[in-house]
mmCIF file of C-alpha atoms in Angstrom:
data_model
loop_
_atom_site.group_PDB
_atom_site.id
_atom_site.type_symbol
_atom_site.label_atom_id
_atom_site.label_comp_id
_atom_site.label_asym_id
_atom_site.label_seq_id
_atom_site.Cartn_x
_atom_site.Cartn_y
_atom_site.Cartn_z
ATOM 1 C CA UNK A 1 -50.131 80.557 -14.741
ATOM 2 C CA UNK A 2 -53.704 79.635 -15.765
ATOM 3 C CA UNK A 3 -55.156 79.456 -19.267
ATOM 4 C CA UNK A 4 -56.822 82.863 -18.976
ATOM 5 C CA UNK A 5 -53.492 84.512 -18.192
ATOM 6 C CA UNK A 6 -51.809 82.782 -21.108
ATOM 7 C CA UNK A 7 -54.479 83.917 -23.533
ATOM 8 C CA UNK A 8 -54.402 87.434 -22.140
ATOM 9 C CA UNK A 9 -50.641 87.648 -22.585
ATOM 10 C CA UNK A 10 -50.923 86.254 -26.111
ATOM 11 C CA UNK A 11 -53.487 88.911 -26.954
ATOM 12 C CA UNK A 12 -51.131 91.665 -25.821
ATOM 13 C CA UNK A 13 -48.983 91.072 -28.877
ATOM 14 C CA UNK A 14 -51.815 92.258 -31.075
ATOM 15 C CA UNK A 15 -52.980 94.906 -28.620
ATOM 16 C CA UNK A 16 -49.674 96.569 -27.909
ATOM 17 C CA UNK A 17 -50.120 99.155 -30.633
ATOM 18 C CA UNK A 18 -53.828 99.759 -29.997
ATOM 19 C CA UNK A 19 -54.778 103.119 -28.510
ATOM 20 C CA UNK A 20 -55.585 102.747 -24.821
ATOM 21 C CA UNK A 21 -53.664 99.491 -24.329
ATOM 22 C CA UNK A 22 -51.040 99.140 -21.635
ATOM 23 C CA UNK A 23 -48.116 96.876 -20.851
ATOM 24 C CA UNK A 24 -50.451 94.628 -18.863
ATOM 25 C CA UNK A 25 -53.770 94.799 -20.662
ATOM 26 C CA UNK A 26 -55.218 95.272 -24.158
ATOM 27 C CA UNK A 27 -57.267 98.383 -24.885
ATOM 28 C CA UNK A 28 -60.579 98.338 -22.967
ATOM 29 C CA UNK A 29 -63.551 97.855 -25.301
ATOM 30 C CA UNK A 30 -66.557 97.563 -22.974
ATOM 31 C CA UNK A 31 -68.241 99.858 -20.500
ATOM 32 C CA UNK A 32 -67.126 97.674 -17.578
ATOM 33 C CA UNK A 33 -63.516 97.215 -18.664
ATOM 34 C CA UNK A 34 -62.374 100.581 -17.282
ATOM 35 C CA UNK A 35 -63.547 99.703 -13.758
ATOM 36 C CA UNK A 36 -61.838 96.324 -13.897
ATOM 37 C CA UNK A 37 -58.604 97.953 -15.084
ATOM 38 C CA UNK A 38 -58.766 100.642 -12.389
ATOM 39 C CA UNK A 39 -59.019 98.095 -9.575
ATOM 40 C CA UNK A 40 -56.362 95.876 -11.188
ATOM 41 C CA UNK A 41 -53.951 98.819 -11.395
ATOM 42 C CA UNK A 42 -54.773 99.946 -7.847
ATOM 43 C CA UNK A 43 -54.046 96.498 -6.388
ATOM 44 C CA UNK A 44 -50.846 96.242 -8.441
ATOM 45 C CA UNK A 45 -49.688 99.677 -7.196
ATOM 46 C CA UNK A 46 -50.456 98.810 -3.558
ATOM 47 C CA UNK A 47 -48.540 95.540 -3.887
ATOM 48 C CA UNK A 48 -45.593 97.359 -5.467
ATOM 49 C CA UNK A 49 -45.493 100.007 -2.721
ATOM 50 C CA UNK A 50 -45.530 97.386 0.014
ATOM 51 C CA UNK A 51 -42.852 95.389 -1.797
ATOM 52 C CA UNK A 52 -40.589 98.436 -1.979
ATOM 53 C CA UNK A 53 -41.313 99.426 1.629
ATOM 54 C CA UNK A 54 -40.662 95.972 3.082
ATOM 55 C CA UNK A 55 -37.617 95.281 0.915
ATOM 56 C CA UNK A 56 -36.108 98.684 1.780
ATOM 57 C CA UNK A 57 -36.674 98.263 5.507
ATOM 58 C CA UNK A 58 -35.239 94.751 5.401
ATOM 59 C CA UNK A 59 -32.110 96.043 3.717
ATOM 60 C CA UNK A 60 -31.703 98.909 6.205
ATOM 61 C CA UNK A 61 -32.235 96.654 9.211
ATOM 62 C CA UNK A 62 -29.801 94.026 7.928
ATOM 63 C CA UNK A 63 -27.143 96.712 7.471
ATOM 64 C CA UNK A 64 -27.753 98.649 10.678
ATOM 65 C CA UNK A 65 -28.052 95.660 13.000
ATOM 66 C CA UNK A 66 -25.408 93.460 11.451
ATOM 67 C CA UNK A 67 -22.985 91.617 13.696
ATOM 68 C CA UNK A 68 -19.731 93.568 14.210
ATOM 69 C CA UNK A 69 -16.480 92.522 15.907
ATOM 70 C CA UNK A 70 -16.140 93.709 19.489
ATOM 71 C CA UNK A 71 -19.772 94.713 19.840
ATOM 72 C CA UNK A 72 -22.002 92.454 21.941
ATOM 73 C CA UNK A 73 -25.452 91.527 20.698
ATOM 74 C CA UNK A 74 -28.306 93.547 22.162
ATOM 75 C CA UNK A 75 -31.496 91.861 23.388
ATOM 76 C CA UNK A 76 -34.409 92.202 20.997
ATOM 77 C CA UNK A 77 -37.475 94.087 22.268
ATOM 78 C CA UNK A 78 -40.414 91.854 23.157
ATOM 79 C CA UNK A 79 -42.976 93.930 21.263
ATOM 80 C CA UNK A 80 -43.999 97.428 20.192
ATOM 81 C CA UNK A 81 -47.723 97.975 20.662
ATOM 82 C CA UNK A 82 -48.201 101.052 18.406
ATOM 83 C CA UNK A 83 -46.204 99.405 15.611
ATOM 84 C CA UNK A 84 -48.128 96.136 15.892
ATOM 85 C CA UNK A 85 -51.461 97.991 15.778
ATOM 86 C CA UNK A 86 -50.309 99.931 12.735
ATOM 87 C CA UNK A 87 -49.125 96.930 10.720
ATOM 88 C CA UNK A 88 -52.379 95.118 11.492
ATOM 89 C CA UNK A 89 -54.879 97.970 11.042
ATOM 90 C CA UNK A 90 -53.460 99.458 7.835
ATOM 91 C CA UNK A 91 -53.414 96.178 5.811
ATOM 92 C CA UNK A 92 -56.860 95.286 7.210
ATOM 93 C CA UNK A 93 -58.274 98.610 6.025
ATOM 94 C CA UNK A 94 -56.704 98.150 2.589
ATOM 95 C CA UNK A 95 -58.012 94.583 2.249
ATOM 96 C CA UNK A 96 -61.535 95.700 3.289
ATOM 97 C CA UNK A 97 -61.436 98.474 0.695
ATOM 98 C CA UNK A 98 -60.286 96.027 -2.016
ATOM 99 C CA UNK A 99 -63.089 93.631 -1.033
ATOM 100 C CA UNK A 100 -65.717 96.385 -1.210
ATOM 101 C CA UNK A 101 -64.549 97.633 -4.601
ATOM 102 C CA UNK A 102 -64.281 94.075 -5.933
ATOM 103 C CA UNK A 103 -67.707 93.126 -4.580
ATOM 104 C CA UNK A 104 -69.330 96.129 -6.252
ATOM 105 C CA UNK A 105 -67.633 95.249 -9.523
ATOM 106 C CA UNK A 106 -68.698 91.601 -9.165
ATOM 107 C CA UNK A 107 -72.339 92.605 -8.728
ATOM 108 C CA UNK A 108 -72.203 94.895 -11.748
ATOM 109 C CA UNK A 109 -70.553 92.228 -13.900
ATOM 110 C CA UNK A 110 -73.273 89.721 -12.966
ATOM 111 C CA UNK A 111 -76.327 92.011 -13.182
ATOM 112 C CA UNK A 112 -77.213 92.824 -16.789
ATOM 113 C CA UNK A 113 -79.695 95.634 -17.544
ATOM 114 C CA UNK A 114 -83.320 94.631 -18.021
ATOM 115 C CA UNK A 115 -83.295 95.716 -21.679
ATOM 116 C CA UNK A 116 -80.216 93.638 -22.612
ATOM 117 C CA UNK A 117 -80.252 91.852 -25.993
ATOM 118 C CA UNK A 118 -79.979 88.083 -25.353
ATOM 119 C CA UNK A 119 -77.787 85.685 -27.311
ATOM 120 C CA UNK A 120 -77.423 81.958 -26.584
ATOM 121 C CA UNK A 121 -73.797 80.764 -26.577
ATOM 122 C CA UNK A 122 -72.984 77.084 -27.023
ATOM 123 C CA UNK A 123 -69.509 75.635 -26.597
ATOM 124 C CA UNK A 124 -68.481 72.312 -28.113
ATOM 125 C CA UNK A 125 -65.206 70.696 -29.097
ATOM 126 C CA UNK A 126 -63.883 72.918 -30.592
ATOM 127 C CA UNK A 127 -66.275 75.642 -31.623
ATOM 128 C CA UNK A 128 -68.391 78.511 -30.334
ATOM 129 C CA UNK A 129 -71.922 78.834 -31.736
ATOM 130 C CA UNK A 130 -74.132 81.885 -31.201
ATOM 131 C CA UNK A 131 -77.935 81.650 -31.532
ATOM 132 C CA UNK A 132 -80.059 84.786 -31.907
ATOM 133 C CA UNK A 133 -83.726 85.308 -30.930
ATOM 134 C CA UNK A 134 -84.895 84.844 -34.557
ATOM 135 C CA UNK A 135 -83.141 81.443 -34.805
ATOM 136 C CA UNK A 136 -80.038 82.553 -36.721
ATOM 137 C CA UNK A 137 -76.902 80.614 -35.732
ATOM 138 C CA UNK A 138 -73.431 81.964 -36.480
ATOM 139 C CA UNK A 139 -69.851 81.046 -35.650
ATOM 140 C CA UNK A 140 -69.074 84.643 -34.617
ATOM 141 C CA UNK A 141 -70.852 86.879 -32.130
ATOM 142 C CA UNK A 142 -72.474 89.860 -33.872
ATOM 143 C CA UNK A 143 -73.788 92.626 -31.601
ATOM 144 C CA UNK A 144 -75.071 96.202 -32.008
ATOM 145 C CA UNK A 145 -72.934 99.072 -30.743
ATOM 146 C CA UNK A 146 -73.819 100.767 -27.430
ATOM 147 C CA UNK A 147 -76.340 98.050 -26.542
ATOM 148 C CA UNK A 148 -76.185 95.784 -23.458
ATOM 149 C CA UNK A 149 -75.829 92.150 -24.567
ATOM 150 C CA UNK A 150 -76.698 89.254 -22.252
ATOM 151 C CA UNK A 151 -75.027 85.916 -22.977
ATOM 152 C CA UNK A 152 -76.557 82.632 -21.813
ATOM 153 C CA UNK A 153 -73.813 80.010 -21.991
ATOM 154 C CA UNK A 154 -73.991 76.222 -22.105
ATOM 155 C CA UNK A 155 -71.769 73.370 -23.261
ATOM 156 C CA UNK A 156 -72.454 70.291 -25.374
ATOM 157 C CA UNK A 157 -69.602 68.170 -24.004
ATOM 158 C CA UNK A 158 -66.957 69.379 -21.538
ATOM 159 C CA UNK A 159 -66.294 72.578 -19.582
ATOM 160 C CA UNK A 160 -65.336 75.514 -21.804
ATOM 161 C CA UNK A 161 -64.667 79.104 -20.781
ATOM 162 C CA UNK A 162 -65.850 82.087 -22.824
ATOM 163 C CA UNK A 163 -63.113 84.727 -22.630
ATOM 164 C CA UNK A 164 -62.935 88.129 -24.338
ATOM 165 C CA UNK A 165 -59.802 89.953 -23.103
ATOM 166 C CA UNK A 166 -60.847 93.307 -24.610
ATOM 167 C CA UNK A 167 -64.120 93.224 -22.640
ATOM 168 C CA UNK A 168 -62.563 91.814 -19.429
ATOM 169 C CA UNK A 169 -65.194 89.063 -19.261
ATOM 170 C CA UNK A 170 -64.592 85.351 -18.699
ATOM 171 C CA UNK A 171 -67.358 82.887 -17.892
ATOM 172 C CA UNK A 172 -67.415 79.081 -17.846
ATOM 173 C CA UNK A 173 -69.788 77.128 -20.095
ATOM 174 C CA UNK A 174 -70.685 74.001 -18.115
ATOM 175 C CA UNK A 175 -72.525 70.879 -19.369
ATOM 176 C CA UNK A 176 -75.991 70.477 -17.903
ATOM 177 C CA UNK A 177 -76.432 74.052 -16.680
ATOM 178 C CA UNK A 178 -76.604 77.654 -17.850
ATOM 179 C CA UNK A 179 -74.277 80.483 -16.899
ATOM 180 C CA UNK A 180 -74.642 84.140 -17.767
ATOM 181 C CA UNK A 181 -72.462 87.094 -18.664
ATOM 182 C CA UNK A 182 -73.051 90.502 -20.192
ATOM 183 C CA UNK A 183 -71.225 93.424 -21.769
ATOM 184 C CA UNK A 184 -71.805 96.640 -23.677
ATOM 185 C CA UNK A 185 -69.406 97.723 -26.416
ATOM 186 C CA UNK A 186 -69.403 101.514 -26.915
ATOM 187 C CA UNK A 187 -67.444 101.464 -30.182
ATOM 188 C CA UNK A 188 -67.685 99.413 -33.417
ATOM 189 C CA UNK A 189 -64.881 96.936 -34.076
ATOM 190 C CA UNK A 190 -63.762 93.312 -33.854
ATOM 191 C CA UNK A 191 -62.512 91.485 -30.776
ATOM 192 C CA UNK A 192 -61.150 87.980 -30.236
ATOM 193 C CA UNK A 193 -62.958 85.263 -28.291
ATOM 194 C CA UNK A 194 -60.964 82.433 -26.706
ATOM 195 C CA UNK A 195 -61.671 79.324 -24.698
ATOM 196 C CA UNK A 196 -59.804 79.742 -21.414
ATOM 197 C CA UNK A 197 -60.426 76.209 -20.089
ATOM 198 C CA UNK A 198 -58.355 73.351 -21.532
ATOM 199 C CA UNK A 199 -60.868 71.175 -23.402
ATOM 200 C CA UNK A 200 -58.849 68.784 -25.562
ATOM 201 C CA UNK A 201 -56.348 68.558 -28.377
ATOM 202 C CA UNK A 202 -57.681 71.511 -30.422
ATOM 203 C CA UNK A 203 -58.330 73.763 -27.426
ATOM 204 C CA UNK A 204 -56.125 76.544 -28.802
ATOM 205 C CA UNK A 205 -58.123 76.596 -32.059
ATOM 206 C CA UNK A 206 -61.416 77.288 -30.265
ATOM 207 C CA UNK A 207 -61.596 80.958 -31.186
ATOM 208 C CA UNK A 208 -64.212 83.308 -32.591
ATOM 209 C CA UNK A 209 -64.818 87.023 -33.075
ATOM 210 C CA UNK A 210 -67.090 89.557 -31.472
ATOM 211 C CA UNK A 211 -68.160 91.867 -34.298
ATOM 212 C CA UNK A 212 -69.620 95.123 -32.981
ATOM 213 C CA UNK A 213 -71.742 96.641 -35.740
ATOM 214 C CA UNK A 214 -72.175 100.406 -36.165
ATOM 215 C CA UNK A 215 -75.571 101.986 -35.567
ATOM 216 C CA UNK A 216 -78.213 100.413 -37.813
ATOM 217 C CA UNK A 217 -75.974 97.756 -39.401
ATOM 218 C CA UNK A 218 -76.661 94.948 -36.924
ATOM 219 C CA UNK A 219 -80.316 94.578 -37.892
ATOM 220 C CA UNK A 220 -79.380 94.499 -41.587
ATOM 221 C CA UNK A 221 -76.859 91.732 -40.889
ATOM 222 C CA UNK A 222 -79.418 89.773 -38.861
ATOM 223 C CA UNK A 223 -82.064 90.030 -41.592
ATOM 224 C CA UNK A 224 -79.545 88.932 -44.214
ATOM 225 C CA UNK A 225 -78.380 85.962 -42.119
ATOM 226 C CA UNK A 226 -81.996 84.880 -41.580
ATOM 227 C CA UNK A 227 -82.522 84.735 -45.365
ATOM 228 C CA UNK A 228 -79.479 82.520 -45.965
ATOM 229 C CA UNK A 229 -81.469 79.579 -47.396
ATOM 230 C CA UNK A 230 -83.503 81.895 -49.628
ATOM 231 C CA UNK A 231 -80.508 83.759 -51.012
ATOM 232 C CA UNK A 232 -78.253 80.800 -51.869
ATOM 233 C CA UNK A 233 -78.551 77.499 -53.708
ATOM 234 C CA UNK A 234 -78.991 74.592 -51.237
ATOM 235 C CA UNK A 235 -75.458 73.200 -51.683
ATOM 236 C CA UNK A 236 -73.868 76.637 -51.266
ATOM 237 C CA UNK A 237 -75.967 77.353 -48.189
ATOM 238 C CA UNK A 238 -75.027 73.902 -46.876
ATOM 239 C CA UNK A 239 -71.331 74.746 -47.209
ATOM 240 C CA UNK A 240 -71.857 77.830 -45.064
ATOM 241 C CA UNK A 241 -73.924 75.908 -42.524
ATOM 242 C CA UNK A 242 -71.214 73.232 -42.403
ATOM 243 C CA UNK A 243 -68.855 75.876 -41.017
ATOM 244 C CA UNK A 244 -71.377 77.746 -38.879
ATOM 245 C CA UNK A 245 -72.701 74.638 -37.147
ATOM 246 C CA UNK A 246 -69.216 73.407 -36.293
ATOM 247 C CA UNK A 247 -69.305 70.314 -38.529
ATOM 248 C CA UNK A 248 -65.838 71.046 -39.894
ATOM 249 C CA UNK A 249 -64.352 70.762 -36.407
ATOM 250 C CA UNK A 250 -64.712 66.961 -36.579
ATOM 251 C CA UNK A 251 -65.398 66.067 -40.229
ATOM 252 C CA UNK A 252 -62.929 66.878 -42.997
ATOM 253 C CA UNK A 253 -63.923 67.326 -46.639
ATOM 254 C CA UNK A 254 -60.557 66.439 -48.153
ATOM 255 C CA UNK A 255 -60.178 62.798 -47.076
ATOM 256 C CA UNK A 256 -58.040 63.401 -43.988
ATOM 257 C CA UNK A 257 -58.911 61.803 -40.681
ATOM 258 C CA UNK A 258 -60.382 63.567 -37.670
ATOM 259 C CA UNK A 259 -62.631 63.127 -34.664
ATOM 260 C CA UNK A 260 -65.308 61.906 -37.091
ATOM 261 C CA UNK A 261 -65.074 60.249 -40.524
ATOM 262 C CA UNK A 262 -64.290 62.369 -43.562
ATOM 263 C CA UNK A 263 -67.251 63.304 -45.742
ATOM 264 C CA UNK A 264 -65.318 63.314 -48.982
ATOM 265 C CA UNK A 265 -66.868 60.900 -51.465
ATOM 266 C CA UNK A 266 -69.063 59.082 -48.956
ATOM 267 C CA UNK A 267 -72.429 59.741 -50.608
ATOM 268 C CA UNK A 268 -73.672 56.644 -52.409
ATOM 269 C CA UNK A 269 -71.080 54.369 -50.799
ATOM 270 C CA UNK A 270 -71.335 51.921 -47.913
ATOM 271 C CA UNK A 271 -69.955 52.575 -44.474
ATOM 272 C CA UNK A 272 -68.793 49.816 -42.144
ATOM 273 C CA UNK A 273 -70.319 50.296 -38.695
ATOM 274 C CA UNK A 274 -68.985 49.645 -35.201
ATOM 275 C CA UNK A 275 -71.444 46.791 -34.685
ATOM 276 C CA UNK A 276 -70.161 45.010 -37.791
ATOM 277 C CA UNK A 277 -73.063 45.993 -40.013
ATOM 278 C CA UNK A 278 -73.063 48.129 -43.139
ATOM 279 C CA UNK A 279 -75.091 51.162 -44.169
ATOM 280 C CA UNK A 280 -75.415 52.864 -47.535
ATOM 281 C CA UNK A 281 -74.903 56.624 -47.341
ATOM 282 C CA UNK A 282 -77.997 58.255 -48.808
ATOM 283 C CA UNK A 283 -80.279 61.131 -47.807
ATOM 284 C CA UNK A 284 -81.968 59.110 -45.053
ATOM 285 C CA UNK A 285 -78.652 57.972 -43.595
ATOM 286 C CA UNK A 286 -77.302 61.543 -43.471
ATOM 287 C CA UNK A 287 -80.488 62.874 -41.904
ATOM 288 C CA UNK A 288 -80.414 60.157 -39.243
ATOM 289 C CA UNK A 289 -76.739 60.839 -38.557
ATOM 290 C CA UNK A 290 -77.525 64.497 -37.890
ATOM 291 C CA UNK A 291 -80.548 63.911 -35.668
ATOM 292 C CA UNK A 292 -79.520 60.605 -34.018
ATOM 293 C CA UNK A 293 -75.739 60.273 -34.472
ATOM 294 C CA UNK A 294 -75.490 57.294 -32.085
ATOM 295 C CA UNK A 295 -77.779 55.107 -34.237
ATOM 296 C CA UNK A 296 -75.149 54.107 -36.823
ATOM 297 C CA UNK A 297 -71.605 54.848 -35.705
ATOM 298 C CA UNK A 298 -68.865 54.291 -38.292
ATOM 299 C CA UNK A 299 -66.249 51.681 -37.401
ATOM 300 C CA UNK A 300 -63.069 53.148 -35.950
ATOM 301 C CA UNK A 301 -64.763 56.174 -34.375
ATOM 302 C CA UNK A 302 -66.197 56.873 -30.950
ATOM 303 C CA UNK A 303 -69.859 57.867 -30.475
ATOM 304 C CA UNK A 304 -69.077 61.449 -29.425
ATOM 305 C CA UNK A 305 -71.172 63.483 -31.862
ATOM 306 C CA UNK A 306 -74.010 65.412 -30.132
ATOM 307 C CA UNK A 307 -77.517 65.303 -31.541
ATOM 308 C CA UNK A 308 -78.856 68.273 -33.482
ATOM 309 C CA UNK A 309 -82.479 67.342 -32.901
ATOM 310 C CA UNK A 310 -84.397 70.476 -32.020
ATOM 311 C CA UNK A 311 -81.406 72.644 -32.891
ATOM 312 C CA UNK A 312 -81.539 72.556 -36.674
ATOM 313 C CA UNK A 313 -84.360 73.128 -39.157
ATOM 314 C CA UNK A 314 -85.424 70.673 -41.867
ATOM 315 C CA UNK A 315 -84.373 73.124 -44.594
ATOM 316 C CA UNK A 316 -80.920 73.320 -43.053
ATOM 317 C CA UNK A 317 -80.648 69.514 -43.014
ATOM 318 C CA UNK A 318 -81.568 69.440 -46.708
ATOM 319 C CA UNK A 319 -78.915 72.067 -47.466
ATOM 320 C CA UNK A 320 -76.259 70.116 -45.571
ATOM 321 C CA UNK A 321 -77.154 66.913 -47.431
ATOM 322 C CA UNK A 322 -76.916 68.713 -50.766
ATOM 323 C CA UNK A 323 -73.484 70.011 -49.776
ATOM 324 C CA UNK A 324 -72.280 66.504 -48.832
ATOM 325 C CA UNK A 325 -73.384 65.301 -52.283
ATOM 326 C CA UNK A 326 -70.948 67.731 -53.884
ATOM 327 C CA UNK A 327 -67.943 66.313 -51.968
ATOM 328 C CA UNK A 328 -66.909 63.837 -54.615
#
């Protein structure tokens, strides 16, 4: 069983009581989900009917033609042309129909409408980040209701897989290339996002939400998110950015170890580097670590942090530095 199946089964526990859910699948929450479910159920029913037919005939034949005392064995017929044509033509017709239906669904799943709203999706160990056309970055995917949304996926490190069971979409995020997916949610609500490709020790924690806003609320959320640095003190905004940008996935703020060094109490102190040198943690050091993390790597840690050059604004860097100063 692959990762997608495991996540889908895990989601059924929460979806079992949702209206429209079934034993196999959570409630459909996108315009394409119903078509996917219909074909899935059709293939499952066909497989079940053939299973029952073949198993029943096997049982009847085993009983009817069993060996019995005093009765000699009869020679088996060489072939039966009408029967052979039937058991070849009928499955072929069914398989061709399944291919045609699946091919049509594949094209629809991979052809977003021209007016789709575009969101950039970035996967990294172990976090999803969503970037909107106005530059807002958030850890959850916010979308307007009844609006086609086109996702452009990429990865900062290893292969991840963007999977939303309620929408019936799953698309790999691959380093060095872009992949696309799209959906349209006809009803407001929240839906879980998983990574369906094993990507390391915290793979199962790489989750997010799709928040479908009611009519008119999405634009208000987007405007509010864009004014984050204007509405909050720098340190408070930095704390929010620390979560949104995925910093907490590798750096703790309570002194515990992680993929990267803890940030608790580091400001104003010296760090021992991998090359044997030392560096005092001040504003310049923190800025360099964000934009060029390979320049001064702390001893005991691998140089795995991606650069944020071109992905983060100067005001956001200032806010993050102010937040680190408060971690005493």
